[in-house]
mmCIF file with all atom_site columns, C-alpha atoms and ligand atoms in Angstrom:
data_model
loop_
_atom_site.group_PDB
_atom_site.id
_atom_site.type_symbol
_atom_site.label_atom_id
_atom_site.label_alt_id
_atom_site.label_comp_id
_atom_site.label_asym_id
_atom_site.label_entity_id
_atom_site.label_seq_id
_atom_site.pdbx_PDB_ins_code
_atom_site.Cartn_x
_atom_site.Cartn_y
_atom_site.Cartn_z
_atom_site.occupancy
_atom_site.B_iso_or_equiv
_atom_site.pdbx_formal_charge
_atom_site.auth_seq_id
_atom_site.auth_comp_id
_atom_site.auth_asym_id
_atom_site.auth_atom_id
_atom_site.pdbx_PDB_model_num
ATOM   1   C CA . MET A 1 1   ? 7.934   -11.790 4.442   1.00 0.00 ? 1   MET A CA 1
ATOM   2   C CA . LYS A 1 2   ? 8.839   -8.136  5.000   1.00 0.00 ? 2   LYS A CA 1
ATOM   3   C CA . PHE A 1 3   ? 7.697   -5.389  2.611   1.00 0.00 ? 3   PHE A CA 1
ATOM   4   C CA . PHE A 1 4   ? 10.073  -2.557  1.756   1.00 0.00 ? 4   PHE A CA 1
ATOM   5   C CA . ILE A 1 5   ? 9.312   0.225   -0.724  1.00 0.00 ? 5   ILE A CA 1
ATOM   6   C CA . ASP A 1 6   ? 11.961  0.797   -3.402  1.00 0.00 ? 6   ASP A CA 1
ATOM   7   C CA . THR A 1 7   ? 11.944  4.569   -3.938  1.00 0.00 ? 7   THR A CA 1
ATOM   8   C CA . ALA A 1 8   ? 13.337  7.856   -2.680  1.00 0.00 ? 8   ALA A CA 1
ATOM   9   C CA . ASN A 1 9   ? 10.021  9.639   -3.369  1.00 0.00 ? 9   ASN A CA 1
ATOM   10  C CA . LEU A 1 10  ? 8.709   10.957  -0.060  1.00 0.00 ? 10  LEU A CA 1
ATOM   11  C CA . ALA A 1 11  ? 5.027   11.074  -1.114  1.00 0.00 ? 11  ALA A CA 1
ATOM   12  C CA . GLN A 1 12  ? 5.138   7.410   -2.177  1.00 0.00 ? 12  GLN A CA 1
ATOM   13  C CA . ILE A 1 13  ? 6.995   6.418   0.996   1.00 0.00 ? 13  ILE A CA 1
ATOM   14  C CA . LYS A 1 14  ? 4.302   8.176   3.088   1.00 0.00 ? 14  LYS A CA 1
ATOM   15  C CA . GLU A 1 15  ? 1.477   6.548   1.096   1.00 0.00 ? 15  GLU A CA 1
ATOM   16  C CA . ALA A 1 16  ? 2.967   3.048   1.549   1.00 0.00 ? 16  ALA A CA 1
ATOM   17  C CA . ASN A 1 17  ? 3.685   3.705   5.225   1.00 0.00 ? 17  ASN A CA 1
ATOM   18  C CA . GLU A 1 18  ? 0.075   4.755   5.828   1.00 0.00 ? 18  GLU A CA 1
ATOM   19  C CA . LEU A 1 19  ? -1.059  1.289   4.673   1.00 0.00 ? 19  LEU A CA 1
ATOM   20  C CA . GLY A 1 20  ? 0.508   0.027   7.908   1.00 0.00 ? 20  GLY A CA 1
ATOM   21  C CA . ILE A 1 21  ? 2.323   -2.873  6.249   1.00 0.00 ? 21  ILE A CA 1
ATOM   22  C CA . LEU A 1 22  ? 5.657   -1.224  5.468   1.00 0.00 ? 22  LEU A CA 1
ATOM   23  C CA . ASP A 1 23  ? 8.813   -2.633  7.093   1.00 0.00 ? 23  ASP A CA 1
ATOM   24  C CA . GLY A 1 24  ? 11.454  -0.478  5.440   1.00 0.00 ? 24  GLY A CA 1
ATOM   25  C CA . VAL A 1 25  ? 12.753  1.474   2.450   1.00 0.00 ? 25  VAL A CA 1
ATOM   26  C CA . THR A 1 26  ? 15.470  0.841   -0.129  1.00 0.00 ? 26  THR A CA 1
ATOM   27  C CA . THR A 1 27  ? 17.039  3.552   -2.244  1.00 0.00 ? 27  THR A CA 1
ATOM   28  C CA . ASN A 1 28  ? 19.863  3.628   -4.770  1.00 0.00 ? 28  ASN A CA 1
ATOM   29  C CA . PRO A 1 29  ? 21.766  6.430   -6.534  1.00 0.00 ? 29  PRO A CA 1
ATOM   30  C CA . SER A 1 30  ? 19.414  6.256   -9.557  1.00 0.00 ? 30  SER A CA 1
ATOM   31  C CA . LEU A 1 31  ? 16.316  6.617   -7.342  1.00 0.00 ? 31  LEU A CA 1
ATOM   32  C CA . MET A 1 32  ? 17.902  9.528   -5.394  1.00 0.00 ? 32  MET A CA 1
ATOM   33  C CA . ALA A 1 33  ? 18.902  11.297  -8.642  1.00 0.00 ? 33  ALA A CA 1
ATOM   34  C CA . LYS A 1 34  ? 15.333  10.856  -9.955  1.00 0.00 ? 34  LYS A CA 1
ATOM   35  C CA . GLU A 1 35  ? 14.111  12.913  -6.972  1.00 0.00 ? 35  GLU A CA 1
ATOM   36  C CA . GLY A 1 36  ? 16.695  15.651  -7.703  1.00 0.00 ? 36  GLY A CA 1
ATOM   37  C CA . ILE A 1 37  ? 18.675  15.009  -4.490  1.00 0.00 ? 37  ILE A CA 1
ATOM   38  C CA . LYS A 1 38  ? 22.160  16.481  -5.067  1.00 0.00 ? 38  LYS A CA 1
ATOM   39  C CA . GLY A 1 39  ? 25.166  17.059  -2.801  1.00 0.00 ? 39  GLY A CA 1
ATOM   40  C CA . GLU A 1 40  ? 26.235  15.396  0.463   1.00 0.00 ? 40  GLU A CA 1
ATOM   41  C CA . GLU A 1 41  ? 24.109  17.580  2.766   1.00 0.00 ? 41  GLU A CA 1
ATOM   42  C CA . ALA A 1 42  ? 20.924  17.078  0.727   1.00 0.00 ? 42  ALA A CA 1
ATOM   43  C CA . ILE A 1 43  ? 21.561  13.319  0.537   1.00 0.00 ? 43  ILE A CA 1
ATOM   44  C CA . MET A 1 44  ? 22.089  13.030  4.303   1.00 0.00 ? 44  MET A CA 1
ATOM   45  C CA . ASN A 1 45  ? 18.992  15.147  5.016   1.00 0.00 ? 45  ASN A CA 1
ATOM   46  C CA . HIS A 1 46  ? 16.883  13.051  2.649   1.00 0.00 ? 46  HIS A CA 1
ATOM   47  C CA . TYR A 1 47  ? 17.859  9.809   4.426   1.00 0.00 ? 47  TYR A CA 1
ATOM   48  C CA . LYS A 1 48  ? 17.122  11.489  7.770   1.00 0.00 ? 48  LYS A CA 1
ATOM   49  C CA . THR A 1 49  ? 13.640  12.491  6.553   1.00 0.00 ? 49  THR A CA 1
ATOM   50  C CA . ILE A 1 50  ? 12.936  8.933   5.317   1.00 0.00 ? 50  ILE A CA 1
ATOM   51  C CA . CYS A 1 51  ? 14.002  7.572   8.736   1.00 0.00 ? 51  CYS A CA 1
ATOM   52  C CA . GLU A 1 52  ? 11.577  9.991   10.393  1.00 0.00 ? 52  GLU A CA 1
ATOM   53  C CA . ILE A 1 53  ? 8.687   8.763   8.192   1.00 0.00 ? 53  ILE A CA 1
ATOM   54  C CA . VAL A 1 54  ? 9.270   4.993   8.386   1.00 0.00 ? 54  VAL A CA 1
ATOM   55  C CA . ASP A 1 55  ? 10.151  3.035   11.512  1.00 0.00 ? 55  ASP A CA 1
ATOM   56  C CA . GLY A 1 56  ? 12.107  0.257   9.787   1.00 0.00 ? 56  GLY A CA 1
ATOM   57  C CA . ASP A 1 57  ? 15.313  -0.580  7.972   1.00 0.00 ? 57  ASP A CA 1
ATOM   58  C CA . ILE A 1 58  ? 16.364  2.145   5.516   1.00 0.00 ? 58  ILE A CA 1
ATOM   59  C CA . SER A 1 59  ? 19.030  1.228   2.951   1.00 0.00 ? 59  SER A CA 1
ATOM   60  C CA . ALA A 1 60  ? 21.423  4.060   2.041   1.00 0.00 ? 60  ALA A CA 1
ATOM   61  C CA . GLU A 1 61  ? 23.923  3.255   -0.709  1.00 0.00 ? 61  GLU A CA 1
ATOM   62  C CA . VAL A 1 62  ? 27.597  4.249   -0.694  1.00 0.00 ? 62  VAL A CA 1
ATOM   63  C CA . LEU A 1 63  ? 28.804  6.094   -3.789  1.00 0.00 ? 63  LEU A CA 1
ATOM   64  C CA . SER A 1 64  ? 32.451  5.059   -3.533  1.00 0.00 ? 64  SER A CA 1
ATOM   65  C CA . THR A 1 65  ? 34.045  1.808   -4.709  1.00 0.00 ? 65  THR A CA 1
ATOM   66  C CA . THR A 1 66  ? 37.259  1.377   -2.687  1.00 0.00 ? 66  THR A CA 1
ATOM   67  C CA . PHE A 1 67  ? 37.365  -0.380  0.710   1.00 0.00 ? 67  PHE A CA 1
ATOM   68  C CA . GLU A 1 68  ? 38.690  2.661   2.603   1.00 0.00 ? 68  GLU A CA 1
ATOM   69  C CA . GLU A 1 69  ? 36.215  5.096   1.039   1.00 0.00 ? 69  GLU A CA 1
ATOM   70  C CA . MET A 1 70  ? 33.240  2.741   1.496   1.00 0.00 ? 70  MET A CA 1
ATOM   71  C CA . VAL A 1 71  ? 34.096  2.310   5.188   1.00 0.00 ? 71  VAL A CA 1
ATOM   72  C CA . GLU A 1 72  ? 34.357  6.095   5.713   1.00 0.00 ? 72  GLU A CA 1
ATOM   73  C CA . GLU A 1 73  ? 31.168  6.793   3.753   1.00 0.00 ? 73  GLU A CA 1
ATOM   74  C CA . GLY A 1 74  ? 29.281  3.928   5.399   1.00 0.00 ? 74  GLY A CA 1
ATOM   75  C CA . LYS A 1 75  ? 30.233  5.148   8.887   1.00 0.00 ? 75  LYS A CA 1
ATOM   76  C CA . LYS A 1 76  ? 28.787  8.590   8.054   1.00 0.00 ? 76  LYS A CA 1
ATOM   77  C CA . LEU A 1 77  ? 25.586  7.040   6.657   1.00 0.00 ? 77  LEU A CA 1
ATOM   78  C CA . ALA A 1 78  ? 25.183  4.744   9.677   1.00 0.00 ? 78  ALA A CA 1
ATOM   79  C CA . ALA A 1 79  ? 25.549  7.763   11.994  1.00 0.00 ? 79  ALA A CA 1
ATOM   80  C CA . ILE A 1 80  ? 22.419  9.407   10.488  1.00 0.00 ? 80  ILE A CA 1
ATOM   81  C CA . HIS A 1 81  ? 20.013  7.066   12.297  1.00 0.00 ? 81  HIS A CA 1
ATOM   82  C CA . PRO A 1 82  ? 20.129  3.638   14.001  1.00 0.00 ? 82  PRO A CA 1
ATOM   83  C CA . ASN A 1 83  ? 17.832  2.212   11.288  1.00 0.00 ? 83  ASN A CA 1
ATOM   84  C CA . ILE A 1 84  ? 20.226  2.964   8.415   1.00 0.00 ? 84  ILE A CA 1
ATOM   85  C CA . ILE A 1 85  ? 21.474  -0.106  6.540   1.00 0.00 ? 85  ILE A CA 1
ATOM   86  C CA . VAL A 1 86  ? 24.646  0.605   4.556   1.00 0.00 ? 86  VAL A CA 1
ATOM   87  C CA . LYS A 1 87  ? 24.167  -0.582  0.991   1.00 0.00 ? 87  LYS A CA 1
ATOM   88  C CA . ILE A 1 88  ? 27.371  -1.887  -0.581  1.00 0.00 ? 88  ILE A CA 1
ATOM   89  C CA . PRO A 1 89  ? 27.947  -3.086  -4.169  1.00 0.00 ? 89  PRO A CA 1
ATOM   90  C CA . MET A 1 90  ? 28.939  -6.699  -4.894  1.00 0.00 ? 90  MET A CA 1
ATOM   91  C CA . ILE A 1 91  ? 32.585  -6.073  -5.780  1.00 0.00 ? 91  ILE A CA 1
ATOM   92  C CA . LYS A 1 92  ? 35.843  -7.293  -4.186  1.00 0.00 ? 92  LYS A CA 1
ATOM   93  C CA . ASP A 1 93  ? 36.308  -4.187  -2.020  1.00 0.00 ? 93  ASP A CA 1
ATOM   94  C CA . GLY A 1 94  ? 32.597  -4.333  -1.230  1.00 0.00 ? 94  GLY A CA 1
ATOM   95  C CA . ILE A 1 95  ? 33.007  -7.795  0.297   1.00 0.00 ? 95  ILE A CA 1
ATOM   96  C CA . LYS A 1 96  ? 35.898  -6.493  2.423   1.00 0.00 ? 96  LYS A CA 1
ATOM   97  C CA . ALA A 1 97  ? 33.765  -3.524  3.498   1.00 0.00 ? 97  ALA A CA 1
ATOM   98  C CA . ILE A 1 98  ? 30.780  -5.758  4.386   1.00 0.00 ? 98  ILE A CA 1
ATOM   99  C CA . LYS A 1 99  ? 33.076  -7.885  6.566   1.00 0.00 ? 99  LYS A CA 1
ATOM   100 C CA . TRP A 1 100 ? 34.422  -4.725  8.247   1.00 0.00 ? 100 TRP A CA 1
ATOM   101 C CA . PHE A 1 101 ? 30.894  -3.415  8.929   1.00 0.00 ? 101 PHE A CA 1
ATOM   102 C CA . SER A 1 102 ? 29.760  -6.829  10.159  1.00 0.00 ? 102 SER A CA 1
ATOM   103 C CA . ASP A 1 103 ? 32.724  -6.996  12.582  1.00 0.00 ? 103 ASP A CA 1
ATOM   104 C CA . ASN A 1 104 ? 31.882  -3.474  13.778  1.00 0.00 ? 104 ASN A CA 1
ATOM   105 C CA . GLY A 1 105 ? 28.156  -3.999  14.360  1.00 0.00 ? 105 GLY A CA 1
ATOM   106 C CA . ILE A 1 106 ? 26.910  -2.008  11.335  1.00 0.00 ? 106 ILE A CA 1
ATOM   107 C CA . LYS A 1 107 ? 24.192  -3.612  9.224   1.00 0.00 ? 107 LYS A CA 1
ATOM   108 C CA . THR A 1 108 ? 24.646  -3.922  5.451   1.00 0.00 ? 108 THR A CA 1
ATOM   109 C CA . ASN A 1 109 ? 22.724  -4.674  2.283   1.00 0.00 ? 109 ASN A CA 1
ATOM   110 C CA . CYS A 1 110 ? 24.857  -6.186  -0.489  1.00 0.00 ? 110 CYS A CA 1
ATOM   111 C CA . THR A 1 111 ? 23.415  -4.877  -3.745  1.00 0.00 ? 111 THR A CA 1
ATOM   112 C CA . LEU A 1 112 ? 23.703  -5.852  -7.435  1.00 0.00 ? 112 LEU A CA 1
ATOM   113 C CA . ILE A 1 113 ? 23.510  -9.617  -6.813  1.00 0.00 ? 113 ILE A CA 1
ATOM   114 C CA . PHE A 1 114 ? 22.961  -11.611 -10.004 1.00 0.00 ? 114 PHE A CA 1
ATOM   115 C CA . SER A 1 115 ? 24.239  -15.098 -9.111  1.00 0.00 ? 115 SER A CA 1
ATOM   116 C CA . ALA A 1 116 ? 24.183  -17.697 -6.338  1.00 0.00 ? 116 ALA A CA 1
ATOM   117 C CA . GLY A 1 117 ? 27.984  -17.449 -6.064  1.00 0.00 ? 117 GLY A CA 1
ATOM   118 C CA . GLN A 1 118 ? 27.741  -13.740 -5.278  1.00 0.00 ? 118 GLN A CA 1
ATOM   119 C CA . ALA A 1 119 ? 25.039  -14.494 -2.687  1.00 0.00 ? 119 ALA A CA 1
ATOM   120 C CA . ILE A 1 120 ? 27.332  -17.056 -0.995  1.00 0.00 ? 120 ILE A CA 1
ATOM   121 C CA . LEU A 1 121 ? 30.233  -14.572 -0.798  1.00 0.00 ? 121 LEU A CA 1
ATOM   122 C CA . ALA A 1 122 ? 28.035  -11.798 0.610   1.00 0.00 ? 122 ALA A CA 1
ATOM   123 C CA . ALA A 1 123 ? 26.610  -14.141 3.256   1.00 0.00 ? 123 ALA A CA 1
ATOM   124 C CA . LYS A 1 124 ? 30.126  -15.340 4.209   1.00 0.00 ? 124 LYS A CA 1
ATOM   125 C CA . ALA A 1 125 ? 31.161  -11.690 4.658   1.00 0.00 ? 125 ALA A CA 1
ATOM   126 C CA . GLY A 1 126 ? 28.234  -11.200 7.056   1.00 0.00 ? 126 GLY A CA 1
ATOM   127 C CA . ALA A 1 127 ? 25.798  -9.091  5.003   1.00 0.00 ? 127 ALA A CA 1
ATOM   128 C CA . THR A 1 128 ? 22.545  -8.442  6.851   1.00 0.00 ? 128 THR A CA 1
ATOM   129 C CA . TYR A 1 129 ? 20.648  -8.406  3.544   1.00 0.00 ? 129 TYR A CA 1
ATOM   130 C CA . ILE A 1 130 ? 21.581  -9.492  0.023   1.00 0.00 ? 130 ILE A CA 1
ATOM   131 C CA . SER A 1 131 ? 19.723  -7.975  -2.930  1.00 0.00 ? 131 SER A CA 1
ATOM   132 C CA . PRO A 1 132 ? 19.238  -10.113 -6.054  1.00 0.00 ? 132 PRO A CA 1
ATOM   133 C CA . PHE A 1 133 ? 17.869  -7.923  -8.899  1.00 0.00 ? 133 PHE A CA 1
ATOM   134 C CA . LEU A 1 134 ? 15.251  -10.248 -10.301 1.00 0.00 ? 134 LEU A CA 1
ATOM   135 C CA . GLY A 1 135 ? 13.582  -7.863  -12.794 1.00 0.00 ? 135 GLY A CA 1
ATOM   136 C CA . ARG A 1 136 ? 16.919  -7.159  -14.463 1.00 0.00 ? 136 ARG A CA 1
ATOM   137 C CA . ILE A 1 137 ? 17.603  -10.916 -14.666 1.00 0.00 ? 137 ILE A CA 1
ATOM   138 C CA . ASP A 1 138 ? 14.193  -11.365 -16.344 1.00 0.00 ? 138 ASP A CA 1
ATOM   139 C CA . ASP A 1 139 ? 15.100  -8.507  -18.731 1.00 0.00 ? 139 ASP A CA 1
ATOM   140 C CA . SER A 1 140 ? 18.190  -10.419 -19.812 1.00 0.00 ? 140 SER A CA 1
ATOM   141 C CA . GLY A 1 141 ? 16.157  -13.523 -20.675 1.00 0.00 ? 141 GLY A CA 1
ATOM   142 C CA . TRP A 1 142 ? 16.591  -15.558 -17.456 1.00 0.00 ? 142 TRP A CA 1
ATOM   143 C CA . ASP A 1 143 ? 14.178  -16.210 -14.578 1.00 0.00 ? 143 ASP A CA 1
ATOM   144 C CA . GLY A 1 144 ? 14.963  -13.955 -11.611 1.00 0.00 ? 144 GLY A CA 1
ATOM   145 C CA . VAL A 1 145 ? 12.676  -15.834 -9.219  1.00 0.00 ? 145 VAL A CA 1
ATOM   146 C CA . GLN A 1 146 ? 14.622  -19.055 -9.912  1.00 0.00 ? 146 GLN A CA 1
ATOM   147 C CA . LEU A 1 147 ? 17.702  -17.320 -8.523  1.00 0.00 ? 147 LEU A CA 1
ATOM   148 C CA . ILE A 1 148 ? 15.772  -16.422 -5.342  1.00 0.00 ? 148 ILE A CA 1
ATOM   149 C CA . GLU A 1 149 ? 14.769  -20.110 -4.990  1.00 0.00 ? 149 GLU A CA 1
ATOM   150 C CA . GLU A 1 150 ? 18.381  -21.242 -5.492  1.00 0.00 ? 150 GLU A CA 1
ATOM   151 C CA . ILE A 1 151 ? 19.772  -18.787 -2.929  1.00 0.00 ? 151 ILE A CA 1
ATOM   152 C CA . ALA A 1 152 ? 17.014  -19.680 -0.410  1.00 0.00 ? 152 ALA A CA 1
ATOM   153 C CA . GLU A 1 153 ? 17.902  -23.378 -0.784  1.00 0.00 ? 153 GLU A CA 1
ATOM   154 C CA . ILE A 1 154 ? 21.644  -22.761 -0.356  1.00 0.00 ? 154 ILE A CA 1
ATOM   155 C CA . TYR A 1 155 ? 21.160  -20.477 2.679   1.00 0.00 ? 155 TYR A CA 1
ATOM   156 C CA . SER A 1 156 ? 18.862  -23.046 4.289   1.00 0.00 ? 156 SER A CA 1
ATOM   157 C CA . ILE A 1 157 ? 21.316  -25.959 3.699   1.00 0.00 ? 157 ILE A CA 1
ATOM   158 C CA . GLN A 1 158 ? 24.304  -23.930 4.881   1.00 0.00 ? 158 GLN A CA 1
ATOM   159 C CA . GLY A 1 159 ? 22.613  -22.026 7.703   1.00 0.00 ? 159 GLY A CA 1
ATOM   160 C CA . PHE A 1 160 ? 23.635  -18.615 6.294   1.00 0.00 ? 160 PHE A CA 1
ATOM   161 C CA . GLU A 1 161 ? 21.910  -15.827 8.188   1.00 0.00 ? 161 GLU A CA 1
ATOM   162 C CA . SER A 1 162 ? 21.772  -13.070 5.533   1.00 0.00 ? 162 SER A CA 1
ATOM   163 C CA . GLU A 1 163 ? 18.208  -12.150 4.605   1.00 0.00 ? 163 GLU A CA 1
ATOM   164 C CA . ILE A 1 164 ? 17.232  -12.470 0.945   1.00 0.00 ? 164 ILE A CA 1
ATOM   165 C CA . LEU A 1 165 ? 15.898  -9.083  -0.168  1.00 0.00 ? 165 LEU A CA 1
ATOM   166 C CA . ALA A 1 166 ? 14.285  -9.544  -3.572  1.00 0.00 ? 166 ALA A CA 1
ATOM   167 C CA . ALA A 1 167 ? 14.888  -6.317  -5.522  1.00 0.00 ? 167 ALA A CA 1
ATOM   168 C CA . SER A 1 168 ? 14.116  -4.979  -8.978  1.00 0.00 ? 168 SER A CA 1
ATOM   169 C CA . ILE A 1 169 ? 10.514  -6.142  -8.543  1.00 0.00 ? 169 ILE A CA 1
ATOM   170 C CA . ARG A 1 170 ? 8.396   -5.108  -11.507 1.00 0.00 ? 170 ARG A CA 1
ATOM   171 C CA . ASN A 1 171 ? 4.863   -6.392  -10.804 1.00 0.00 ? 171 ASN A CA 1
ATOM   172 C CA . PRO A 1 172 ? 2.560   -8.000  -8.187  1.00 0.00 ? 172 PRO A CA 1
ATOM   173 C CA . ASN A 1 173 ? 3.216   -11.487 -9.615  1.00 0.00 ? 173 ASN A CA 1
ATOM   174 C CA . HIS A 1 174 ? 6.917   -11.077 -8.801  1.00 0.00 ? 174 HIS A CA 1
ATOM   175 C CA . ILE A 1 175 ? 5.945   -10.454 -5.148  1.00 0.00 ? 175 ILE A CA 1
ATOM   176 C CA . ILE A 1 176 ? 3.750   -13.565 -5.003  1.00 0.00 ? 176 ILE A CA 1
ATOM   177 C CA . ARG A 1 177 ? 6.437   -15.736 -6.624  1.00 0.00 ? 177 ARG A CA 1
ATOM   178 C CA . CYS A 1 178 ? 9.122   -14.329 -4.290  1.00 0.00 ? 178 CYS A CA 1
ATOM   179 C CA . ALA A 1 179 ? 6.968   -15.144 -1.247  1.00 0.00 ? 179 ALA A CA 1
ATOM   180 C CA . LYS A 1 180 ? 6.732   -18.741 -2.512  1.00 0.00 ? 180 LYS A CA 1
ATOM   181 C CA . ALA A 1 181 ? 10.437  -18.911 -3.371  1.00 0.00 ? 181 ALA A CA 1
ATOM   182 C CA . GLY A 1 182 ? 11.496  -18.053 0.186   1.00 0.00 ? 182 GLY A CA 1
ATOM   183 C CA . ALA A 1 183 ? 12.467  -14.369 -0.054  1.00 0.00 ? 183 ALA A CA 1
ATOM   184 C CA . ASP A 1 184 ? 12.697  -12.757 3.403   1.00 0.00 ? 184 ASP A CA 1
ATOM   185 C CA . VAL A 1 185 ? 11.934  -9.306  2.000   1.00 0.00 ? 185 VAL A CA 1
ATOM   186 C CA . CYS A 1 186 ? 10.476  -7.868  -1.187  1.00 0.00 ? 186 CYS A CA 1
ATOM   187 C CA . THR A 1 187 ? 11.386  -4.298  -2.027  1.00 0.00 ? 187 THR A CA 1
ATOM   188 C CA . CYS A 1 188 ? 8.838   -2.998  -4.488  1.00 0.00 ? 188 CYS A CA 1
ATOM   189 C CA . PRO A 1 189 ? 7.694   0.112   -6.307  1.00 0.00 ? 189 PRO A CA 1
ATOM   190 C CA . LEU A 1 190 ? 4.428   1.485   -4.848  1.00 0.00 ? 190 LEU A CA 1
ATOM   191 C CA . ASP A 1 191 ? 2.488   0.351   -7.956  1.00 0.00 ? 191 ASP A CA 1
ATOM   192 C CA . SER A 1 192 ? 3.475   -3.298  -7.404  1.00 0.00 ? 192 SER A CA 1
ATOM   193 C CA . ILE A 1 193 ? 2.419   -3.168  -3.732  1.00 0.00 ? 193 ILE A CA 1
ATOM   194 C CA . LEU A 1 194 ? -0.929  -1.554  -4.619  1.00 0.00 ? 194 LEU A CA 1
ATOM   195 C CA . GLY A 1 195 ? -1.322  -4.027  -7.497  1.00 0.00 ? 195 GLY A CA 1
ATOM   196 C CA . LEU A 1 196 ? -1.691  -6.810  -4.915  1.00 0.00 ? 196 LEU A CA 1
ATOM   197 C CA . LEU A 1 197 ? -4.979  -5.199  -3.847  1.00 0.00 ? 197 LEU A CA 1
ATOM   198 C CA . LYS A 1 198 ? -6.606  -5.548  -7.236  1.00 0.00 ? 198 LYS A CA 1
ATOM   199 C CA . HIS A 1 199 ? -9.079  -8.184  -8.370  1.00 0.00 ? 199 HIS A CA 1
ATOM   200 C CA . PRO A 1 200 ? -12.058 -7.445  -10.647 1.00 0.00 ? 200 PRO A CA 1
ATOM   201 C CA . LEU A 1 201 ? -14.311 -9.815  -8.650  1.00 0.00 ? 201 LEU A CA 1
ATOM   202 C CA . THR A 1 202 ? -13.569 -7.795  -5.492  1.00 0.00 ? 202 THR A CA 1
ATOM   203 C CA . ASP A 1 203 ? -14.728 -4.606  -7.249  1.00 0.00 ? 203 ASP A CA 1
ATOM   204 C CA . ILE A 1 204 ? -17.841 -6.293  -8.692  1.00 0.00 ? 204 ILE A CA 1
ATOM   205 C CA . GLY A 1 205 ? -18.637 -7.908  -5.321  1.00 0.00 ? 205 GLY A CA 1
ATOM   206 C CA . LEU A 1 206 ? -18.245 -4.663  -3.401  1.00 0.00 ? 206 LEU A CA 1
ATOM   207 C CA . ALA A 1 207 ? -20.407 -2.722  -5.882  1.00 0.00 ? 207 ALA A CA 1
ATOM   208 C CA . LYS A 1 208 ? -23.174 -5.333  -5.376  1.00 0.00 ? 208 LYS A CA 1
ATOM   209 C CA . PHE A 1 209 ? -22.853 -5.197  -1.567  1.00 0.00 ? 209 PHE A CA 1
ATOM   210 C CA . ILE A 1 210 ? -23.084 -1.395  -1.629  1.00 0.00 ? 210 ILE A CA 1
ATOM   211 C CA . GLU A 1 211 ? -26.142 -1.566  -3.912  1.00 0.00 ? 211 GLU A CA 1
ATOM   212 C CA . ASP A 1 212 ? -27.841 -4.218  -1.725  1.00 0.00 ? 212 ASP A CA 1
ATOM   213 C CA . SER A 1 213 ? -26.955 -2.328  1.475   1.00 0.00 ? 213 SER A CA 1
ATOM   214 C CA . LYS A 1 214 ? -29.410 0.375   0.349   1.00 0.00 ? 214 LYS A CA 1
ATOM   215 C CA . LYS A 1 215 ? -32.217 -2.199  0.623   1.00 0.00 ? 215 LYS A CA 1
ATOM   216 C CA . MET A 1 216 ? -31.326 -3.114  4.205   1.00 0.00 ? 216 MET A CA 1
HETATM 217 O O1 . LIG B 2 .   ? 17.011  -0.825  -5.582  1.00 0.00 ? 301 LIG B O1 1
HETATM 218 C C1 . LIG B 2 .   ? 17.499  -1.724  -6.507  1.00 0.00 ? 301 LIG B C1 1
HETATM 219 C C2 . LIG B 2 .   ? 16.524  -2.278  -7.501  1.00 0.00 ? 301 LIG B C2 1
HETATM 220 O O2 . LIG B 2 .   ? 15.305  -2.538  -6.899  1.00 0.00 ? 301 LIG B O2 1
HETATM 221 C C3 . LIG B 2 .   ? 16.467  -1.583  -8.821  1.00 0.00 ? 301 LIG B C3 1
HETATM 222 O O3 . LIG B 2 .   ? 15.322  -1.922  -9.569  1.00 0.00 ? 301 LIG B O3 1
HETATM 223 O O4 . LIG B 2 .   ? 13.791  -1.601  -11.480 1.00 0.00 ? 301 LIG B O4 1
HETATM 224 O O5 . LIG B 2 .   ? 15.994  -0.372  -11.435 1.00 0.00 ? 301 LIG B O5 1
HETATM 225 O O6 . LIG B 2 .   ? 15.915  -2.824  -11.847 1.00 0.00 ? 301 LIG B O6 1
HETATM 226 P P1 . LIG B 2 .   ? 15.256  -1.662  -11.177 1.00 0.00 ? 301 LIG B P1 1
#
């Protein structure tokens, strides 16, 4: 399973990258706005900087919602760096745009997936990645990981090639459950990635080893 970090914060991207286990970055308009990135030039430069930090797939989301505009915007985003993945919303024009990008050799990430039906459509259109938002599904009283399992089963039966990119991860347990459910990628906040490191018995064990090492 690949690990992406879900942020536009450069310090957090660098910290995750230095762990040596990072395979890519996902961003969205909310994450970019949180970092105060405003205006086309600043947005383009920010994606370029992320591509220079991480050698992996970097999702950059279109801001438009019509087929023609998404194609134009996506072409500009894809021209920033060969590792850019054009992130397209799960809407009717989005499906048309994903098909256009797929036919023209540009990789895509279909975002805002909340059902197996949406995942089937995105895969049929040729999305490179599809992003089910499991935390938001949990928030609405359903089980987001169950959706990952269902999509993984359907893709396996049907031979769909889109990679399942589990998004809206909220904690380390989500990552573990996604790995078991067959997600190809987890995109996580830095805290959830670092949370995987933690176990009280590791800390107690290490403290004892350090103490005993003084007697060696
Ligand atoms: O990048 C999309 C997704 O990961 C958003 O997560 O926490 O805003 O639901 P969240």
